[in-house]
Coordinates of C-alpha atoms and ligand atoms in Angstrom, one line a residue:
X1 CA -54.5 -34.4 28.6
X2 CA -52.3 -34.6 25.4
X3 CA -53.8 -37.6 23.4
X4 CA -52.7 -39.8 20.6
X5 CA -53.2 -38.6 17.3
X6 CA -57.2 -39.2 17.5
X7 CA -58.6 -40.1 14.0
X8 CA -60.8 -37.2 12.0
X9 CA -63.4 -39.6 12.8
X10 CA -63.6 -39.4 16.6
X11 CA -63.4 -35.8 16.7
X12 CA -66.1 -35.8 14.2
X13 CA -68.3 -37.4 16.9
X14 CA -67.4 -35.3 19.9
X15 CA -69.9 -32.0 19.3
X16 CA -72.8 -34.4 19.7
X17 CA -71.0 -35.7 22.8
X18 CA -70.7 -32.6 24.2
X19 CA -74.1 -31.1 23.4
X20 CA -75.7 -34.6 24.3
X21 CA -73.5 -34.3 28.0
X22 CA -74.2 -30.6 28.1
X23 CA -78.2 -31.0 27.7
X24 CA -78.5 -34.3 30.7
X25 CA -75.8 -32.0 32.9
X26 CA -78.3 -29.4 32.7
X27 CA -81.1 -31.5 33.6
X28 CA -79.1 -32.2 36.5
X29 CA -77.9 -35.6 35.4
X30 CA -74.9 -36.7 37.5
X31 CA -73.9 -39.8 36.1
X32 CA -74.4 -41.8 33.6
X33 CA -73.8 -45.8 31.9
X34 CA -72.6 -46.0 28.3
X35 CA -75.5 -48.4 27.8
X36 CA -77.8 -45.2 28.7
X37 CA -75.9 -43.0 26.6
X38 CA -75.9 -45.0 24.0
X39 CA -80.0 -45.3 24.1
X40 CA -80.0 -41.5 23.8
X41 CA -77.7 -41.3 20.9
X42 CA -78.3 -44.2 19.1
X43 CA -74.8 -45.1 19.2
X44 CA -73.4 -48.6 20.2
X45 CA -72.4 -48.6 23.8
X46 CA -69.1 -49.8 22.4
X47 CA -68.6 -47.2 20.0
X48 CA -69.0 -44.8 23.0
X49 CA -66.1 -46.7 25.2
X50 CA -63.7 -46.9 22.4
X51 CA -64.1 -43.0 21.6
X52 CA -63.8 -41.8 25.3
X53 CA -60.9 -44.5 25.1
X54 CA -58.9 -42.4 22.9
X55 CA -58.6 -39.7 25.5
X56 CA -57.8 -42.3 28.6
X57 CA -61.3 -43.4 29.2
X58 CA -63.5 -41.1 31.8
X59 CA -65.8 -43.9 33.3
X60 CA -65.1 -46.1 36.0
X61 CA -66.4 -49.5 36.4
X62 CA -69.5 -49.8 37.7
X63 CA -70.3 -46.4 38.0
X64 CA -69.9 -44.8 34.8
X65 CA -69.4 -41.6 33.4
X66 CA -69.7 -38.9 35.4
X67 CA -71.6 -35.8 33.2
X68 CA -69.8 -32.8 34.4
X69 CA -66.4 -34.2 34.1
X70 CA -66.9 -35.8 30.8
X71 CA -68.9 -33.0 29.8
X72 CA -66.1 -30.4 31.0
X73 CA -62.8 -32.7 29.6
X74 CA -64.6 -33.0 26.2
X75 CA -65.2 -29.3 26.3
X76 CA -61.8 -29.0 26.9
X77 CA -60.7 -31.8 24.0
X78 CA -62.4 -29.2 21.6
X79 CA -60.5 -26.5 23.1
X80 CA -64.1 -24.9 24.4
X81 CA -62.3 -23.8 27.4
X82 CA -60.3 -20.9 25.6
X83 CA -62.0 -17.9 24.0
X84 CA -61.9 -17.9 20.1
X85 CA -62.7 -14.3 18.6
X86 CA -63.9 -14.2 14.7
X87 CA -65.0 -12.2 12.1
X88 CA -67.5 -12.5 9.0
X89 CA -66.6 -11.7 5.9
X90 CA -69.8 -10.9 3.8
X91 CA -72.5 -9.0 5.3
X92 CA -75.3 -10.9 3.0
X93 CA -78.5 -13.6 4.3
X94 CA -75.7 -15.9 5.4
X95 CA -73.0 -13.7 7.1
X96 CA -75.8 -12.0 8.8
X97 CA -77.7 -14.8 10.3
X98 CA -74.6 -16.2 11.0
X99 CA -73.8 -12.6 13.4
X100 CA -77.4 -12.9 14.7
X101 CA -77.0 -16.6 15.9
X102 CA -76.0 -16.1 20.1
X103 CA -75.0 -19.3 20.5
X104 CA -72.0 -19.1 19.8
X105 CA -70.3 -16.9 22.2
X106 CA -72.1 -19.9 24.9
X107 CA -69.2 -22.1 23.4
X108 CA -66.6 -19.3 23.5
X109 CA -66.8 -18.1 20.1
X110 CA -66.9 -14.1 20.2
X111 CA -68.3 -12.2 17.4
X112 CA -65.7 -9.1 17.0
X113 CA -66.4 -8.1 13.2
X114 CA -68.0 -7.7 10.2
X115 CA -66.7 -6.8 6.6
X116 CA -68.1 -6.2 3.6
X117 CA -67.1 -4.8 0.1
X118 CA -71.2 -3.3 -0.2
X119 CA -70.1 0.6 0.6
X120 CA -74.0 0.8 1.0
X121 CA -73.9 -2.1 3.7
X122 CA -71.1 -0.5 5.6
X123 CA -72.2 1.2 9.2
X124 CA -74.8 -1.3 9.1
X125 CA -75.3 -3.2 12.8
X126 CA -75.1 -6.8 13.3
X127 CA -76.3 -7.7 16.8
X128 CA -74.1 -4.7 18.1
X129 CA -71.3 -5.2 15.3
X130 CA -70.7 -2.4 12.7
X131 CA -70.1 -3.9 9.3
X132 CA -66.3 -2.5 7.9
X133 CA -65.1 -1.9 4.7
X134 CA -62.9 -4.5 3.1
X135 CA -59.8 -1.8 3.6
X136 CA -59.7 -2.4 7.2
X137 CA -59.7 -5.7 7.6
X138 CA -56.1 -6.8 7.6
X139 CA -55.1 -4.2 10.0
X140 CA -58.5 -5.2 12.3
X141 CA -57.3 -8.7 12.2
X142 CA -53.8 -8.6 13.6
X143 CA -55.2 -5.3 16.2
X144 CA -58.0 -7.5 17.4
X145 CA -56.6 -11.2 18.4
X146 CA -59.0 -12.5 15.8
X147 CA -58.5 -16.5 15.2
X148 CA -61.0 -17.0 12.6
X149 CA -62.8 -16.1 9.8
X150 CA -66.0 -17.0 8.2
X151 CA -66.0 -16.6 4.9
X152 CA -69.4 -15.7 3.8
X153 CA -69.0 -14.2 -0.1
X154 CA -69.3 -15.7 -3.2
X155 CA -66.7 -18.3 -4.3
X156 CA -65.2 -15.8 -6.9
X157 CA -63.2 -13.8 -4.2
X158 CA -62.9 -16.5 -1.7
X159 CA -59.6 -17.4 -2.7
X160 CA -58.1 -14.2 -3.0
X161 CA -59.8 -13.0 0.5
X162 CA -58.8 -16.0 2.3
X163 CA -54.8 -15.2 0.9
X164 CA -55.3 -12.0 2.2
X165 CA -56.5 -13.3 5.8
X166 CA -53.3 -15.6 6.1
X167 CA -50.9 -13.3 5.5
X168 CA -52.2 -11.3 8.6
X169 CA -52.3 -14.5 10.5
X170 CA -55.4 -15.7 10.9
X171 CA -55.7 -19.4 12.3
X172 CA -58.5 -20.9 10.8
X173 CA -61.7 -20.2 8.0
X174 CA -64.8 -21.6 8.4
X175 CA -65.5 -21.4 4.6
X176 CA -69.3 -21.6 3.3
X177 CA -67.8 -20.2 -0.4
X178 CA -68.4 -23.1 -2.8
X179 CA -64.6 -23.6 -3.4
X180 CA -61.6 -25.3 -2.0
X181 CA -59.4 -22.9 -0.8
X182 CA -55.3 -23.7 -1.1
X183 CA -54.1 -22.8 2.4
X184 CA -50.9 -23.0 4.3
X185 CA -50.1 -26.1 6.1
X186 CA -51.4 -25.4 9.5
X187 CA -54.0 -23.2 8.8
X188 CA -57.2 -24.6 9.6
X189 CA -59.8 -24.5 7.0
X190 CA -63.7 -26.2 7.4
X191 CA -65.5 -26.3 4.3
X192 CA -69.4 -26.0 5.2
X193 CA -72.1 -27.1 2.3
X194 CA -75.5 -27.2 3.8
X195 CA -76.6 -28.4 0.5
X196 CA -74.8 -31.3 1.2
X197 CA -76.9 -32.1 4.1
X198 CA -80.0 -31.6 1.9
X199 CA -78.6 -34.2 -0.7
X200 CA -78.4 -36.9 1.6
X201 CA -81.9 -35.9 3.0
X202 CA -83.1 -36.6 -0.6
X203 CA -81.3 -39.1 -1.2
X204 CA -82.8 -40.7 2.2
X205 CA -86.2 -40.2 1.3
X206 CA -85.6 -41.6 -2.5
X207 CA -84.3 -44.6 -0.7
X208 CA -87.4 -44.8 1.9
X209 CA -89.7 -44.9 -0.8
X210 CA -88.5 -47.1 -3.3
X211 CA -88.6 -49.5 0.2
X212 CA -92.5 -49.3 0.4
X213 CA -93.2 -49.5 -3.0
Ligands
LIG301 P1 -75.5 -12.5 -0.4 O1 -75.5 -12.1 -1.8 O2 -76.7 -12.2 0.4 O3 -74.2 -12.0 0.4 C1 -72.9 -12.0 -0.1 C2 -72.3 -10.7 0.5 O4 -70.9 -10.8 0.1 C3 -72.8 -9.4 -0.1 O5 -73.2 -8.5 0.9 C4 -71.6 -8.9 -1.0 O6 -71.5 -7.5 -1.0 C5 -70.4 -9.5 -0.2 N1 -69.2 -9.6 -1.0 C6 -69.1 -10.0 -2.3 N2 -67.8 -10.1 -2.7 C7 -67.1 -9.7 -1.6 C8 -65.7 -9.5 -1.3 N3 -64.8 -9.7 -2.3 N4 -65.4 -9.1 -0.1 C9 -66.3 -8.8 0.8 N5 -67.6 -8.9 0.6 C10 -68.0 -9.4 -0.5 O7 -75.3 -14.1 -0.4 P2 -75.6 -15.1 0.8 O8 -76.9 -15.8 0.6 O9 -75.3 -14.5 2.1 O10 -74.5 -16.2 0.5 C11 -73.1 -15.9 0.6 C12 -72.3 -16.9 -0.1 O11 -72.3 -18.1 0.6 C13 -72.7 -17.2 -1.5 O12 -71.6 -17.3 -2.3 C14 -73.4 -18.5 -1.5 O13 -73.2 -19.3 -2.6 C15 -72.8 -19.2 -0.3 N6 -73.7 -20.0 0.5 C16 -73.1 -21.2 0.9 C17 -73.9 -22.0 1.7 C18 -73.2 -23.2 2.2 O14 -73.9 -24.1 2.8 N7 -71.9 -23.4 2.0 C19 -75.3 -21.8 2.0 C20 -75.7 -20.5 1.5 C21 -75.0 -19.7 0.7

């Protein structure tokens, strides 16, 4: 279904959708209210009708949302339904735990390759993936249908790596590097800062206990 422009917002929301839908579908969970949804996800039952709304709804009065569908049409809204094959760049903690994590070839995202500018890290196996020189990446990339790239180095050659990986056409960068990186329109870039998550975490318990003082 070819939607609206749906705000940043919405699709912000969908993952937990889909991993909410995919968790009760594999409980065997065929249907299911907004209200009930709502009560797992803490999210207004509202909320819930005017997101699915963006995409022409799903439910049906009185009965609804049925989980596979919703589960399967979200999936799709994501564009889960088509294979996406990526590389790491930066064979460190992050890139490597990153390589080890399975998970994501469950959502179609295939692990093809790992690079690294370490000559000492290179032959070195990453759940079944050899780690590759830097010198071969721009001709794996266009050989190998990659899409995208995780950019796991520091932020001193994150801009010049990520140049590199446009010009061979990559589609997207999933960039942990602490810095912005000035991309083509229409390449995709997500920045990533799981220190970010920590801040609010502190800020949350700051908050909390200047409330029980
Ligand atoms: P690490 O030092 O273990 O790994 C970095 C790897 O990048 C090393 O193997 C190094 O040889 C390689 N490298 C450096 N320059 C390169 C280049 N030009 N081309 C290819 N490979 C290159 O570091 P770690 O812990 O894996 O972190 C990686 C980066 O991610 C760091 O810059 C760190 O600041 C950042 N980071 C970001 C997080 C986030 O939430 N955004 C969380 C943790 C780390």
């Amino acid at each position: 279904m070819e939607a609206k422009e749906i705000s940043q917002a919405v699709i912000g929301r969908l993952p937990r959708y889909f991993r909410y839908l995919g968790e009760l579908k594999d409980e065997g969970v065929e249907r299911i209210s907004s209200q009930e949804l709502s009560g797992l996800m803490k999210v207004t039952a509202s909320q819930i009708r005017q997101d699915f709304n963006n995409f022409g709804g799903f439910g049906q009065q009185g009965y609804g949302y049925n989980v596979e569908y919703l589960y399967r049409e979200i999936g799709k809204i994501l564009g889960l339904d088509k294979q996406h094959n990526f590389v790491i760049i930066g064979a460190g903690n992050l890139g490597r735990a990153l390589g080890n994590y399975l998970n994501f070839e469950r959502r179609g995202f295939i692990f093809k390759g790992m690079f690294d500018a370490n000559p000492e890290l290179v032959g070195k196996d990453v759940r079944g993936v050899k780690v590759m020189p830097m010198e071969q990446l721009e001709s794996f990339i266009r050989e190998n249908d990659i899409d995208i790239a995780v950019l796991t180095i520091p932020k001193t050659s994150a801009v010049e790596v990520a140049d590199k990986l446009v010009a061979n056409g990559i589609r997207a960068i999933w960039n942990f590097a602490h810095v912005d990186l000035n991309v083509p329109e229409g390449i995709q870039v997500e920045n990533v800062h799981l220190s970010d998550s920590l801040m609010k975490l502190s800020y949350n318990i700051n908050r909390y206990s200047s409330d029980i003082k």
